[in-house]
Amino acid sequence: MDEGVRNPVAAGQFRSPAHRATAACPKLQASCPAATDFVTCEKQAELTLPSTPRTVFQKGLAANLVSDTVNRRFTELHKIGLRSISGAGGWASIVARGHDNLRFMQVGILTGGGDCPGLNAVIRAIVRVGNSRFGQTHVGLRNGWRGLLDQKTMPLDLDAVSGLLPRGGTILGTSRTNPFKDPEGGANCAANFRALGLDALVAIGGEDTLGVAAKLTEQFDVPCVGVPKTIDNDLDGTDYTFGFSTAVQIATDAIDRLHSTAESHDRVMVVEVMGRHVGWIATYAGLAGGADAILIPEVPRTLDDVCAAISSRHDRGKDFSIIVVSEGFELEGDDATAELDEFGHKQLAKTGIGEQIAEGLRERTGFDTRVAVLGHIQRGGTPNAYDRILATRFGSHAAELVAQGRFGRMVALHGDDVVDIPIAEGVAKLKAVPPERFAVAEPFFG
């Protein structure tokens, strides 16, 4: 190689002030012949890469350095204390600590909060894309943030993720563990991250799980990438989350089946669906299933309102009705308290809003009323085609963010494009059902 390739700083090959600044001592930068990317070393040294293969990186992403030939050549880099190999300002998929530990970048993956269809598809995509394109290795953290606190892991190689695409749940397990409930929790997570030899962490979860990831990145310098997961579809930073489409379809199928039994027995059927803070599932499933009333947290209603709507329908000769209610809906004037989880949320399984409405209807109208609580049926089972594809796209983009060293970012769907935004921005507020969206369903009530 010529002198310009060995010393890109002197040759002026870096295309921007940022490249020239990062190339300055005490860290040496050496680029491939195309002068598009470089290698970062911890010590001052002059590095001459072997003449073959001449192109180490392409288009700003670390190449898939998996061949024995390339591996043998890169083992020589430990002599100068190699820290990372990166492309155009990003991190790389090869990291070496010390002098004898040259290895591929090791990425931890965890799933937190409630499970949902598509989680395994995300895990599969992160591992497949990270391994095949960037040479990353992966470690699964068991049961959400608890796995990091307890250092409980499982290997995640290509065999481990084989067959996961249609499989529901999460092979990593999950929990609603909040590390920051303990004043030392954040520091313990950071220490365990280093003890496990991790170089990056992909957190898959909702507002609580990703909120922890944002704090760890900002306050403890733990390099995290976020993947939004919530069947409630309540994260404002992304148009849709995987699992939501499947949950809506499950709820719609249930409403279709309940129509026939409600009509046969002249009954009012109250269908309770998931939705802690927002009513996306209730709105979409209710609209698709032809519900006669939809009750969501965003639209306050009293029990009198509900009774009046159903009585009006019966007065017109309709002897059966379907009411769809979000589990987080609260009747106006109801001051009931509930137990809280580690993140301070009500444990809605113990509030029984569907039963409250059914009991109130029976007492005030005399109508024969039954309750169907779909509960975890909406979380289980195989994801539909849309959620499989969205989960795969999210996981693939997360692997790219890790390879590029773009931490503190969350993948998101904007329109039909998978993009990335700051995690803190993505979880800053909940995405409520807008009034104009709910208004679409209202003409069909009663």
XYZ file of C-alpha atoms in Angstrom:
446
model
C 0.000 0.000 0.000
C 1.237 3.560 -0.647
C 1.948 6.145 2.031
C -1.374 7.876 1.485
C -3.271 4.755 2.403
C -1.125 4.055 5.460
C -1.511 7.604 6.724
C -4.816 9.061 5.568
C -4.411 12.100 7.836
C -1.293 13.217 6.008
C -2.825 12.406 2.672
C -5.867 14.524 3.437
C -8.199 11.689 2.521
C -10.832 12.369 5.180
C -13.742 14.101 3.562
C -14.944 16.286 6.434
C -13.632 18.265 9.445
C -15.174 15.594 11.667
C -13.136 12.897 9.958
C -9.962 14.954 10.232
C -10.621 15.704 13.885
C -11.206 12.075 14.814
C -8.084 11.109 12.920
C -5.877 13.253 15.141
C -3.604 11.878 17.859
C -3.713 10.115 20.221
C -5.915 7.880 18.057
C -4.659 6.801 14.684
C -6.992 6.341 11.751
C -6.205 4.068 8.805
C -8.549 3.761 5.847
C -9.213 1.334 3.064
C -7.996 2.353 -0.416
C -11.306 4.006 -1.220
C -10.650 6.388 1.704
C -14.261 6.083 2.848
C -13.748 4.393 6.189
C -11.151 3.910 8.856
C -9.865 1.888 11.794
C -9.627 3.427 15.251
C -6.780 2.394 17.557
C -6.194 3.181 21.213
C -2.477 3.794 20.818
C -0.468 5.828 18.383
C 0.802 3.505 15.694
C 1.098 3.285 11.970
C -1.091 0.548 10.594
C -0.678 -0.981 7.175
C -3.539 -3.256 6.257
C -2.718 -6.295 4.101
C -2.950 -5.683 0.403
C -5.602 -8.395 0.091
C -8.466 -8.045 0.714
C -8.057 -4.369 -0.120
C -11.612 -3.225 0.687
C -12.478 -3.702 4.341
C -15.645 -1.627 4.469
C -18.316 -0.573 2.026
C -20.855 2.233 2.138
C -20.242 3.152 5.744
C -21.200 -0.244 7.167
C -18.795 -2.790 8.561
C -18.241 -5.593 6.092
C -19.015 -9.168 6.951
C -15.555 -10.184 8.130
C -16.227 -13.857 8.599
C -13.751 -15.568 6.273
C -10.776 -17.328 7.846
C -8.392 -15.330 5.704
C -9.647 -11.978 6.937
C -9.829 -13.195 10.524
C -6.205 -14.336 10.463
C -5.039 -11.011 9.114
C -6.964 -9.011 11.682
C -5.543 -10.983 14.588
C -2.379 -8.957 14.096
C -4.191 -5.796 15.181
C -4.075 -6.796 18.864
C -0.421 -5.770 18.894
C -1.389 -2.099 18.754
C -4.305 -2.308 21.191
C -7.185 -2.290 18.736
C -10.382 -0.968 20.295
C -12.844 -0.802 17.439
C -13.221 -0.965 13.697
C -15.770 1.385 12.258
C -17.223 2.758 9.107
C -17.624 6.467 8.380
C -18.014 7.618 11.961
C -19.747 4.552 13.355
C -18.675 1.630 15.471
C -17.872 -1.700 13.933
C -18.739 -5.281 14.274
C -15.297 -6.222 15.524
C -14.079 -5.142 18.941
C -10.892 -6.024 20.796
C -10.239 -5.426 24.467
C -6.653 -5.715 25.582
C -4.058 -7.553 23.549
C -5.340 -11.073 23.152
C -9.113 -10.749 22.912
C -9.788 -9.813 19.320
C -13.402 -10.804 18.767
C -16.583 -9.932 17.016
C -18.810 -7.289 18.574
C -21.047 -8.920 21.207
C -24.605 -7.625 21.378
C -27.049 -8.261 24.209
C -30.782 -8.550 23.487
C -33.640 -8.369 25.985
C -37.446 -8.226 25.865
C -39.320 -6.377 28.591
C -42.920 -5.749 29.599
C -45.847 -7.751 28.265
C -45.235 -10.247 25.489
C -46.847 -9.827 22.098
C -46.885 -11.475 18.663
C -43.723 -10.624 16.732
C -41.143 -10.483 19.522
C -39.388 -13.627 18.337
C -39.379 -12.311 14.784
C -37.480 -9.221 15.977
C -34.948 -11.346 17.863
C -34.486 -13.506 14.772
C -33.891 -10.493 12.530
C -31.355 -8.881 14.885
C -29.341 -12.096 15.080
C -29.586 -13.048 11.404
C -28.770 -9.590 10.045
C -26.208 -8.794 12.734
C -24.379 -12.057 12.168
C -24.523 -12.348 8.393
C -23.936 -8.699 7.489
C -21.851 -7.394 10.366
C -20.235 -10.419 12.001
C -21.847 -9.677 15.372
C -22.359 -12.299 18.064
C -25.378 -12.169 20.358
C -26.343 -12.957 23.928
C -29.908 -13.106 25.229
C -30.688 -11.542 28.605
C -33.355 -13.565 30.377
C -36.602 -11.989 31.582
C -36.085 -8.361 30.630
C -34.010 -6.049 32.789
C -33.976 -8.704 35.506
C -31.609 -10.696 33.298
C -29.112 -7.839 33.289
C -29.435 -7.278 37.029
C -28.957 -11.002 37.755
C -26.561 -11.662 34.837
C -28.798 -14.457 33.551
C -28.124 -15.063 29.885
C -28.615 -17.537 27.067
C -26.706 -17.953 23.795
C -28.280 -16.558 20.663
C -26.751 -18.019 17.539
C -28.289 -18.915 14.202
C -29.509 -22.265 15.498
C -31.198 -20.601 18.481
C -33.307 -18.334 16.248
C -34.137 -20.926 13.609
C -37.901 -21.323 13.210
C -38.804 -18.255 15.291
C -40.606 -16.234 12.618
C -44.130 -17.644 13.225
C -43.636 -18.367 16.911
C -45.500 -16.280 19.490
C -44.154 -15.038 22.814
C -40.443 -14.506 23.431
C -37.769 -17.160 23.835
C -35.914 -14.761 26.157
C -38.738 -14.486 28.661
C -39.923 -11.131 29.950
C -40.802 -9.248 33.121
C -41.862 -5.796 34.271
C -38.639 -5.256 36.223
C -37.692 -1.606 36.784
C -33.963 -1.316 37.625
C -34.385 2.307 38.705
C -36.749 1.331 41.493
C -33.486 0.650 43.361
C -31.247 3.763 43.710
C -28.265 1.600 42.688
C -30.100 -0.184 39.887
C -28.723 1.899 37.032
C -25.131 1.576 38.217
C -25.602 -2.166 38.715
C -26.910 -2.528 35.156
C -23.909 -0.661 33.785
C -21.465 -2.754 35.833
C -23.108 -6.017 34.763
C -23.144 -4.889 31.140
C -19.350 -4.612 31.306
C -18.960 -7.801 33.339
C -20.826 -9.768 30.656
C -18.451 -8.453 27.990
C -21.195 -6.737 26.022
C -20.500 -3.998 23.499
C -24.105 -2.979 22.807
C -27.593 -3.728 24.049
C -30.846 -3.923 22.073
C -33.893 -3.435 24.304
C -37.256 -4.509 22.870
C -40.200 -3.150 24.811
C -42.714 -0.426 25.456
C -42.516 2.934 27.182
C -41.188 1.506 30.452
C -38.542 -0.828 28.992
C -37.323 1.789 26.525
C -37.422 4.474 29.223
C -34.879 2.418 31.172
C -32.742 2.057 28.023
C -32.791 5.827 27.494
C -31.656 6.462 31.090
C -28.880 3.881 30.876
C -27.565 5.453 27.676
C -27.778 9.027 28.934
C -26.734 8.590 32.562
C -24.446 5.531 32.544
C -23.026 5.472 29.007
C -24.502 2.041 28.252
C -24.799 1.847 24.426
C -28.453 0.941 23.834
C -30.686 0.668 20.778
C -34.457 0.477 21.233
C -37.128 -1.475 19.382
C -40.707 -0.380 20.240
C -43.056 -3.165 21.291
C -46.615 -2.690 22.494
C -49.850 -4.224 21.289
C -51.534 -1.080 22.655
C -49.860 0.958 19.866
C -49.412 3.795 22.349
C -45.881 5.068 21.604
C -46.023 8.491 19.985
C -42.681 8.085 18.209
C -43.897 5.401 15.791
C -47.024 5.179 13.659
C -47.533 1.501 14.448
C -45.873 -1.186 16.546
C -45.679 -4.877 15.741
C -48.241 -6.986 17.598
C -50.991 -4.409 17.290
C -52.342 -5.732 13.990
C -52.491 -9.297 15.314
C -54.193 -8.181 18.546
C -56.831 -6.255 16.575
C -57.494 -9.292 14.380
C -57.852 -11.579 17.409
C -60.287 -9.156 19.063
C -62.259 -8.736 15.826
C -62.580 -12.508 15.413
C -63.892 -12.746 18.987
C -66.454 -9.993 18.401
C -67.660 -11.767 15.240
C -68.257 -14.943 17.220
C -69.953 -13.134 20.094
C -72.406 -11.496 17.688
C -74.073 -14.804 16.933
C -74.434 -15.900 20.558
C -75.613 -12.440 21.667
C -78.295 -12.417 18.974
C -79.380 -15.961 19.776
C -79.978 -15.174 23.465
C -81.005 -11.493 23.234
C -78.036 -10.522 25.335
C -75.711 -7.595 25.800
C -72.106 -8.776 25.433
C -69.390 -6.646 27.018
C -66.031 -7.424 25.365
C -63.030 -6.222 27.365
C -59.865 -5.802 25.296
C -56.392 -4.586 26.143
C -55.461 -0.918 26.244
C -54.033 0.448 29.471
C -53.849 4.156 28.663
C -55.261 4.380 25.144
C -58.014 2.752 23.136
C -56.439 1.816 19.820
C -57.346 -1.882 20.005
C -60.911 -1.170 21.168
C -61.419 1.480 18.463
C -60.068 -0.604 15.589
C -61.554 -3.948 16.683
C -64.865 -2.314 17.556
C -65.049 -0.618 14.189
C -64.046 -3.787 12.324
C -66.415 -5.944 14.364
C -69.452 -3.673 14.184
C -69.640 -2.818 17.905
C -72.703 -0.918 19.132
C -70.627 1.043 21.669
C -66.897 1.557 22.186
C -65.499 2.785 25.489
C -61.904 4.040 25.565
C -59.817 6.017 28.085
C -59.647 9.057 25.796
C -63.443 9.546 25.740
C -65.032 9.877 29.225
C -68.414 8.240 29.756
C -70.672 7.630 32.765
C -72.604 4.451 33.403
C -75.765 6.453 32.682
C -74.382 7.258 29.218
C -73.801 3.574 28.502
C -77.233 2.531 29.750
C -78.952 5.238 27.701
C -77.166 4.178 24.500
C -78.045 0.495 24.884
C -81.649 1.241 25.964
C -82.110 3.422 22.891
C -80.960 0.560 20.700
C -83.390 -1.850 22.386
C -86.225 0.659 21.936
C -85.641 0.403 18.195
C -86.170 -3.351 18.310
C -82.569 -4.476 18.625
C -82.597 -6.999 21.441
C -78.859 -7.668 21.512
C -75.813 -5.402 21.670
C -72.003 -5.571 21.602
C -70.008 -3.199 23.798
C -66.208 -3.096 23.385
C -64.273 -1.555 26.268
C -60.565 -0.928 26.827
C -59.250 -2.433 30.045
C -57.979 1.007 31.078
C -61.323 2.748 30.667
C -62.698 4.260 33.866
C -66.305 5.214 34.415
C -66.683 8.855 35.418
C -67.267 9.119 39.144
C -65.558 5.800 39.911
C -62.878 6.359 42.569
C -61.847 2.712 42.960
C -58.167 2.098 43.703
C -55.971 -0.712 42.400
C -52.611 -2.298 43.139
C -49.622 -0.904 41.235
C -46.761 -2.649 39.420
C -43.052 -1.712 39.598
C -43.529 1.142 37.128
C -46.483 2.587 39.065
C -49.216 1.360 36.703
C -52.517 -0.072 37.876
C -52.746 -3.859 37.694
C -55.776 -3.796 35.451
C -56.465 -7.524 35.712
C -57.725 -6.791 39.215
C -60.002 -3.847 38.350
C -62.478 -5.684 36.090
C -63.951 -2.759 34.132
C -65.912 -5.145 31.895
C -67.629 -6.712 34.884
C -68.368 -3.275 36.371
C -70.163 -2.204 33.213
C -72.052 -5.489 32.873
C -73.205 -5.392 36.483
C -74.320 -1.782 36.160
C -76.279 -2.552 32.993
C -78.045 -5.502 34.604
C -79.034 -3.469 37.651
C -80.252 -0.386 35.783
C -81.826 -1.875 32.659
C -82.601 -5.486 33.486
C -80.966 -6.638 30.253
C -79.307 -10.051 30.290
C -75.627 -9.133 30.155
C -72.455 -11.224 29.862
C -68.746 -10.367 29.904
C -65.962 -11.708 27.691
C -62.492 -10.667 28.864
C -60.097 -11.452 26.027
C -57.040 -10.686 28.125
C -53.888 -12.546 27.214
C -55.528 -14.279 24.248
C -54.608 -11.071 22.402
C -50.939 -11.490 23.301
C -50.510 -15.153 22.466
C -50.210 -17.140 19.292
C -48.578 -16.588 15.956
C -48.181 -13.056 14.535
C -50.022 -12.256 11.338
C -48.172 -11.488 8.101
C -48.106 -7.720 8.677
C -46.556 -8.051 12.132
C -43.981 -10.606 10.942
C -42.806 -8.220 8.247
C -42.800 -5.137 10.497
C -40.947 -7.010 13.254
C -38.354 -8.213 10.745
C -37.848 -4.693 9.406
C -37.494 -3.306 12.925
C -34.963 -5.970 13.930
C -32.930 -5.496 10.763
C -32.712 -1.746 11.294
C -31.731 -2.242 14.935
C -28.801 -4.429 13.844
C -27.702 -1.683 11.447
C -27.865 0.961 14.193
C -25.625 -1.186 16.393
C -23.113 -1.681 13.567
C -23.069 2.059 12.892
C -22.657 2.909 16.573
C -25.810 5.023 16.604
C -26.832 4.423 20.179
C -29.614 6.057 22.135
C -31.796 5.580 19.035
C -35.119 3.777 18.592
C -36.396 2.295 15.343
C -39.800 3.569 14.267
C -42.324 3.389 11.454
C -43.140 6.716 9.813
C -45.583 6.202 6.990
C -44.210 3.125 5.256
C -40.579 3.868 6.089
C -38.583 2.372 8.948
C -36.520 5.202 10.438
C -34.858 5.897 13.769
C -35.347 8.609 16.381
C -33.910 9.299 19.857
C -35.276 6.801 22.386
C -36.157 9.609 24.793
C -38.201 11.298 22.077
C -39.963 8.076 21.148
C -41.220 7.418 24.687
C -41.765 11.028 25.754
C -45.543 10.833 25.509
C -48.337 8.412 24.802
C -50.102 8.329 21.452
C -53.808 8.738 22.158
C -56.571 7.911 19.692
C -57.270 11.271 18.007
C -60.880 12.499 18.179
C -61.229 12.451 14.408
C -60.220 8.765 14.303
C -62.733 7.804 16.984
C -65.401 9.884 15.217
C -65.245 7.451 12.289
C -66.810 4.770 14.500
C -69.462 6.882 16.194
C -72.100 6.884 13.408
C -72.247 3.096 13.693
C -73.081 3.043 17.409
C -76.542 2.024 18.560
